[in-house]
Amino acid sequence: MEVTEKEIQSFQEVIRDYSEYDFTDYSLNSLRRRLTRILLEYDIEIDQIISRMRSDPVYMEKIVRKLTVHTTELFRDPPIWKTIRSDLLPTWSDKSSIHIWHPGCSTGQEIYSMMMLLDEVGMLEKTQLYGTDLNPDVIESAKKGKYKYHFNQHYLENFDKVMLSGSGSSTQTGTSNRNHHKPWKRYFTVNEARDSIRMSDRLRTKPVYKK
């Protein structure tokens, strides 16, 4: 099932004209892949989707949510975060207040990563953080600050690489070692039995989230 460029343009136009969203500058290939998945999931033709989106705002919102991508993780791409810590944050140290906006915040891991860095350099208290996303469901997940542990054990490795300037190997040598090496406990708790990583209340209540 191949979605043509003309069909994608029609799809973009109906979103722009009948909603508050605008996907006209979105990657054509990305839209084609996601639209193809939607068509297969609903076993429907693109013209049927377009027609219904014109008359059904709830359906429009449902389709828009399916278009958005929510891939994220704690300290994703550690070298970038190390650069933020060493090169960017020091340039803000003399500011009396700082405001940071995370557009497309998804389920919040990027915001939590930033707060941990800010806290480490003594700048968290004077910083206000804002997170926005098109999808209110992921915003609610960000507010909860709770993630699967077994699927995301590399979060601990990423933390070490950024916050301790280490290789991250110390969190991968087994449960007994992790019991003695928990610098991340200042910011989140790990419950292996309940398969959870939960951010501290101090971090969870600080950001302002908006759709």
C-alpha atoms as a printed R data frame, in Angstrom:
    type eleno elety resid chain resno       x      y      z
1   ATOM     1    CA   MET     A     1   0.000  0.000  0.000
2   ATOM     2    CA   GLU     A     2   1.865  3.047 -1.309
3   ATOM     3    CA   VAL     A     3   0.750  6.547 -0.349
4   ATOM     4    CA   THR     A     4   1.439  9.028 -3.144
5   ATOM     5    CA   GLU     A     5   2.935 12.466 -2.695
6   ATOM     6    CA   LYS     A     6  -0.323 14.045 -3.865
7   ATOM     7    CA   GLU     A     7  -2.267 12.098 -1.229
8   ATOM     8    CA   ILE     A     8   0.173 13.197  1.464
9   ATOM     9    CA   GLN     A     9  -0.250 16.816  0.397
10  ATOM    10    CA   SER     A    10  -4.036 16.470  0.616
11  ATOM    11    CA   PHE     A    11  -3.627 14.945  4.064
12  ATOM    12    CA   GLN     A    12  -1.393 17.837  5.172
13  ATOM    13    CA   GLU     A    13  -3.868 20.378  3.827
14  ATOM    14    CA   VAL     A    14  -6.851 18.932  5.689
15  ATOM    15    CA   ILE     A    15  -4.903 18.956  8.956
16  ATOM    16    CA   ARG     A    16  -3.848 22.571  8.381
17  ATOM    17    CA   ASP     A    17  -7.330 23.740  7.351
18  ATOM    18    CA   TYR     A    18  -9.442 21.804  9.877
19  ATOM    19    CA   SER     A    19  -7.318 21.775 13.029
20  ATOM    20    CA   GLU     A    20  -4.820 23.805 15.054
21  ATOM    21    CA   TYR     A    21  -1.926 21.717 13.703
22  ATOM    22    CA   ASP     A    22   0.315 22.201 10.681
23  ATOM    23    CA   PHE     A    23   2.359 19.335  9.232
24  ATOM    24    CA   THR     A    24   3.205 21.029  5.931
25  ATOM    25    CA   ASP     A    25   6.931 21.151  6.747
26  ATOM    26    CA   TYR     A    26   7.038 17.622  8.097
27  ATOM    27    CA   SER     A    27   9.303 15.055  6.462
28  ATOM    28    CA   LEU     A    28   7.548 13.548  3.458
29  ATOM    29    CA   ASN     A    29   9.116 10.130  3.993
30  ATOM    30    CA   SER     A    30   8.190 10.108  7.678
31  ATOM    31    CA   LEU     A    31   4.580 10.982  6.901
32  ATOM    32    CA   ARG     A    32   4.437  8.299  4.230
33  ATOM    33    CA   ARG     A    33   5.681  5.626  6.652
34  ATOM    34    CA   ARG     A    34   3.280  6.620  9.412
35  ATOM    35    CA   LEU     A    35   0.307  7.019  7.118
36  ATOM    36    CA   THR     A    36   0.983  3.601  5.652
37  ATOM    37    CA   ARG     A    37   0.940  2.073  9.140
38  ATOM    38    CA   ILE     A    38  -2.332  3.856  9.951
39  ATOM    39    CA   LEU     A    39  -3.959  2.643  6.738
40  ATOM    40    CA   LEU     A    40  -2.906 -0.932  7.432
41  ATOM    41    CA   GLU     A    41  -4.022 -0.770 11.066
42  ATOM    42    CA   TYR     A    42  -7.490  0.532 10.199
43  ATOM    43    CA   ASP     A    43  -7.728 -1.301  6.855
44  ATOM    44    CA   ILE     A    44  -8.885  1.930  5.237
45  ATOM    45    CA   GLU     A    45  -8.102  4.116  2.220
46  ATOM    46    CA   ILE     A    46  -6.427  7.507  2.523
47  ATOM    47    CA   ASP     A    47  -9.398  9.362  0.995
48  ATOM    48    CA   GLN     A    48 -11.665  7.888  3.681
49  ATOM    49    CA   ILE     A    49  -9.376  9.191  6.419
50  ATOM    50    CA   ILE     A    50  -9.203 12.626  4.815
51  ATOM    51    CA   SER     A    51 -12.985 12.815  4.432
52  ATOM    52    CA   ARG     A    52 -13.650 11.876  8.039
53  ATOM    53    CA   MET     A    53 -11.003 14.263  9.373
54  ATOM    54    CA   ARG     A    54 -12.879 17.143  7.739
55  ATOM    55    CA   SER     A    55 -16.029 16.484  9.763
56  ATOM    56    CA   ASP     A    56 -14.857 14.785 12.960
57  ATOM    57    CA   PRO     A    57 -12.503 16.770 15.266
58  ATOM    58    CA   VAL     A    58 -12.152 13.813 17.654
59  ATOM    59    CA   TYR     A    59 -11.051 11.583 14.798
60  ATOM    60    CA   MET     A    60  -8.649 14.293 13.630
61  ATOM    61    CA   GLU     A    61  -7.033 14.380 17.088
62  ATOM    62    CA   LYS     A    62  -6.750 10.592 17.102
63  ATOM    63    CA   ILE     A    63  -4.928 10.553 13.763
64  ATOM    64    CA   VAL     A    64  -2.592 13.391 14.767
65  ATOM    65    CA   ARG     A    65  -1.598 11.478 17.910
66  ATOM    66    CA   LYS     A    66  -0.741  8.464 15.802
67  ATOM    67    CA   LEU     A    67   1.515 10.597 13.611
68  ATOM    68    CA   THR     A    68   3.691 11.840 16.437
69  ATOM    69    CA   VAL     A    69   6.799  9.965 17.601
70  ATOM    70    CA   HIS     A    70   7.646  9.615 21.292
71  ATOM    71    CA   THR     A    71  11.088  8.017 21.241
72  ATOM    72    CA   THR     A    72  13.204  9.349 24.096
73  ATOM    73    CA   GLU     A    73  15.344  8.186 27.005
74  ATOM    74    CA   LEU     A    74  17.223  9.454 30.024
75  ATOM    75    CA   PHE     A    75  20.444 11.198 28.930
76  ATOM    76    CA   ARG     A    76  19.960 10.034 25.367
77  ATOM    77    CA   ASP     A    77  23.230 10.528 23.457
78  ATOM    78    CA   PRO     A    78  25.482 11.022 26.534
79  ATOM    79    CA   PRO     A    79  28.261 12.990 24.715
80  ATOM    80    CA   ILE     A    80  25.753 15.762 23.950
81  ATOM    81    CA   TRP     A    81  24.704 15.977 27.586
82  ATOM    82    CA   LYS     A    82  28.325 16.075 28.722
83  ATOM    83    CA   THR     A    83  28.885 19.003 26.364
84  ATOM    84    CA   ILE     A    84  25.810 20.777 27.736
85  ATOM    85    CA   ARG     A    85  27.193 20.349 31.227
86  ATOM    86    CA   SER     A    86  30.762 21.425 30.496
87  ATOM    87    CA   ASP     A    87  30.279 24.092 27.813
88  ATOM    88    CA   LEU     A    88  26.735 25.472 27.957
89  ATOM    89    CA   LEU     A    89  25.577 25.565 31.567
90  ATOM    90    CA   PRO     A    90  28.639 27.498 32.860
91  ATOM    91    CA   THR     A    91  27.742 30.375 30.528
92  ATOM    92    CA   TRP     A    92  24.442 30.766 32.424
93  ATOM    93    CA   SER     A    93  25.918 30.683 35.916
94  ATOM    94    CA   ASP     A    94  25.656 34.458 36.431
95  ATOM    95    CA   LYS     A    95  21.991 34.605 35.393
96  ATOM    96    CA   SER     A    96  19.524 35.397 38.156
97  ATOM    97    CA   SER     A    97  16.855 33.241 36.494
98  ATOM    98    CA   ILE     A    98  16.773 30.759 33.635
99  ATOM    99    CA   HIS     A    99  13.846 29.529 31.535
100 ATOM   100    CA   ILE     A   100  14.173 26.340 29.472
101 ATOM   101    CA   TRP     A   101  11.525 25.098 27.043
102 ATOM   102    CA   HIS     A   102  11.473 21.470 25.883
103 ATOM   103    CA   PRO     A   103   9.193 21.321 22.812
104 ATOM   104    CA   GLY     A   104   8.078 17.815 21.909
105 ATOM   105    CA   CYS     A   105   8.894 16.725 25.459
106 ATOM   106    CA   SER     A   106   7.275 13.297 24.981
107 ATOM   107    CA   THR     A   107   7.261 11.250 28.211
108 ATOM   108    CA   GLY     A   108   9.652 13.622 29.975
109 ATOM   109    CA   GLN     A   109  13.023 11.893 30.108
110 ATOM   110    CA   GLU     A   110  14.763 14.844 28.442
111 ATOM   111    CA   ILE     A   111  13.375 17.269 31.007
112 ATOM   112    CA   TYR     A   112  14.427 15.040 33.897
113 ATOM   113    CA   SER     A   113  17.913 14.753 32.412
114 ATOM   114    CA   MET     A   114  18.192 18.535 32.243
115 ATOM   115    CA   MET     A   115  17.012 18.969 35.819
116 ATOM   116    CA   MET     A   116  19.630 16.517 37.082
117 ATOM   117    CA   LEU     A   117  22.381 18.403 35.284
118 ATOM   118    CA   LEU     A   118  21.134 21.726 36.585
119 ATOM   119    CA   ASP     A   119  21.028 20.379 40.117
120 ATOM   120    CA   GLU     A   120  24.580 19.039 39.882
121 ATOM   121    CA   VAL     A   121  25.907 22.506 39.006
122 ATOM   122    CA   GLY     A   122  23.714 24.322 41.545
123 ATOM   123    CA   MET     A   123  21.381 25.985 39.037
124 ATOM   124    CA   LEU     A   124  18.141 24.043 39.387
125 ATOM   125    CA   GLU     A   125  16.490 26.307 41.938
126 ATOM   126    CA   LYS     A   126  16.736 29.397 39.727
127 ATOM   127    CA   THR     A   127  15.509 27.581 36.613
128 ATOM   128    CA   GLN     A   128  11.931 27.205 35.403
129 ATOM   129    CA   LEU     A   129  11.361 24.381 32.942
130 ATOM   130    CA   TYR     A   130   8.503 24.031 30.471
131 ATOM   131    CA   GLY     A   131   7.505 20.929 28.534
132 ATOM   132    CA   THR     A   132   5.059 20.868 25.624
133 ATOM   133    CA   ASP     A   133   3.798 18.131 23.348
134 ATOM   134    CA   LEU     A   134   0.969 17.614 20.874
135 ATOM   135    CA   ASN     A   135  -0.091 14.452 22.691
136 ATOM   136    CA   PRO     A   136  -1.667 14.952 26.137
137 ATOM   137    CA   ASP     A   137  -1.195 11.252 26.944
138 ATOM   138    CA   VAL     A   138   2.598 11.514 26.919
139 ATOM   139    CA   ILE     A   139   2.414 14.726 28.949
140 ATOM   140    CA   GLU     A   140   0.583 12.799 31.664
141 ATOM   141    CA   SER     A   141   3.340 10.165 31.565
142 ATOM   142    CA   ALA     A   142   5.949 12.913 31.933
143 ATOM   143    CA   LYS     A   143   4.170 14.272 35.000
144 ATOM   144    CA   LYS     A   144   4.178 10.823 36.600
145 ATOM   145    CA   GLY     A   145   7.896 10.338 35.925
146 ATOM   146    CA   LYS     A   146   7.644  6.546 36.081
147 ATOM   147    CA   TYR     A   147   9.302  4.242 33.558
148 ATOM   148    CA   LYS     A   148   9.906  0.533 33.043
149 ATOM   149    CA   TYR     A   149  13.166 -0.644 34.586
150 ATOM   150    CA   HIS     A   150  13.971 -3.872 32.743
151 ATOM   151    CA   PHE     A   151  13.370 -2.236 29.381
152 ATOM   152    CA   ASN     A   152  15.436  0.825 30.340
153 ATOM   153    CA   GLN     A   153  18.373 -0.429 32.407
154 ATOM   154    CA   HIS     A   154  20.684  1.568 30.141
155 ATOM   155    CA   TYR     A   155  19.321  4.717 31.845
156 ATOM   156    CA   LEU     A   156  21.682  3.931 34.722
157 ATOM   157    CA   GLU     A   157  24.607  3.539 32.352
158 ATOM   158    CA   ASN     A   158  23.749  6.830 30.653
159 ATOM   159    CA   PHE     A   159  23.570  8.509 34.058
160 ATOM   160    CA   ASP     A   160  27.077  7.327 34.933
161 ATOM   161    CA   LYS     A   161  28.499  8.466 31.605
162 ATOM   162    CA   VAL     A   162  27.129 11.973 31.979
163 ATOM   163    CA   MET     A   163  27.041 12.637 35.701
164 ATOM   164    CA   LEU     A   164  30.116 10.693 36.796
165 ATOM   165    CA   SER     A   165  32.163 11.080 33.585
166 ATOM   166    CA   GLY     A   166  32.682  7.331 33.637
167 ATOM   167    CA   SER     A   167  32.236  4.517 31.172
168 ATOM   168    CA   GLY     A   168  28.919  3.476 32.634
169 ATOM   169    CA   SER     A   169  30.187 -0.047 33.240
170 ATOM   170    CA   SER     A   170  29.643  0.154 36.994
171 ATOM   171    CA   THR     A   171  25.883 -0.191 36.568
172 ATOM   172    CA   GLN     A   172  26.175 -3.260 34.389
173 ATOM   173    CA   THR     A   173  28.067 -5.633 36.692
174 ATOM   174    CA   GLY     A   174  25.102 -7.082 38.502
175 ATOM   175    CA   THR     A   175  22.632 -6.378 41.272
176 ATOM   176    CA   SER     A   176  25.134 -6.717 44.110
177 ATOM   177    CA   ASN     A   177  27.290 -3.929 42.715
178 ATOM   178    CA   ARG     A   178  24.306 -1.665 42.044
179 ATOM   179    CA   ASN     A   179  23.335 -1.991 45.688
180 ATOM   180    CA   HIS     A   180  26.555 -0.184 46.637
181 ATOM   181    CA   HIS     A   181  26.768  2.200 43.702
182 ATOM   182    CA   LYS     A   182  23.680  4.380 43.569
183 ATOM   183    CA   PRO     A   183  24.562  8.042 42.990
184 ATOM   184    CA   TRP     A   184  21.300  8.347 41.071
185 ATOM   185    CA   LYS     A   185  19.274  7.826 44.289
186 ATOM   186    CA   ARG     A   186  19.262 11.611 44.722
187 ATOM   187    CA   TYR     A   187  17.025 11.824 41.683
188 ATOM   188    CA   PHE     A   188  15.120  8.568 41.198
189 ATOM   189    CA   THR     A   189  14.456  5.179 42.729
190 ATOM   190    CA   VAL     A   190  14.734  1.781 41.086
191 ATOM   191    CA   ASN     A   191  12.450 -1.072 42.064
192 ATOM   192    CA   GLU     A   192  13.457 -4.176 40.154
193 ATOM   193    CA   ALA     A   193  10.654 -6.275 41.653
194 ATOM   194    CA   ARG     A   194   8.034 -3.802 40.423
195 ATOM   195    CA   ASP     A   195   9.956 -3.132 37.207
196 ATOM   196    CA   SER     A   196  10.002  0.618 37.779
197 ATOM   197    CA   ILE     A   197  12.204  3.677 37.678
198 ATOM   198    CA   ARG     A   198  10.470  6.569 39.460
199 ATOM   199    CA   MET     A   199  11.658 10.157 39.536
200 ATOM   200    CA   SER     A   200  11.748 11.991 42.858
201 ATOM   201    CA   ASP     A   201   8.887 14.265 43.860
202 ATOM   202    CA   ARG     A   202  11.320 17.185 43.859
203 ATOM   203    CA   LEU     A   203  11.855 16.732 40.121
204 ATOM   204    CA   ARG     A   204   8.343 15.653 39.163
205 ATOM   205    CA   THR     A   205   6.661 18.732 40.573
206 ATOM   206    CA   LYS     A   206   9.001 21.362 39.129
207 ATOM   207    CA   PRO     A   207   8.248 21.551 35.354
208 ATOM   208    CA   VAL     A   208   5.206 23.238 33.848
209 ATOM   209    CA   TYR     A   209   3.571 21.076 31.172
210 ATOM   210    CA   LYS     A   210   1.213 22.217 28.435
211 ATOM   211    CA   LYS     A   211  -0.383 20.691 25.348
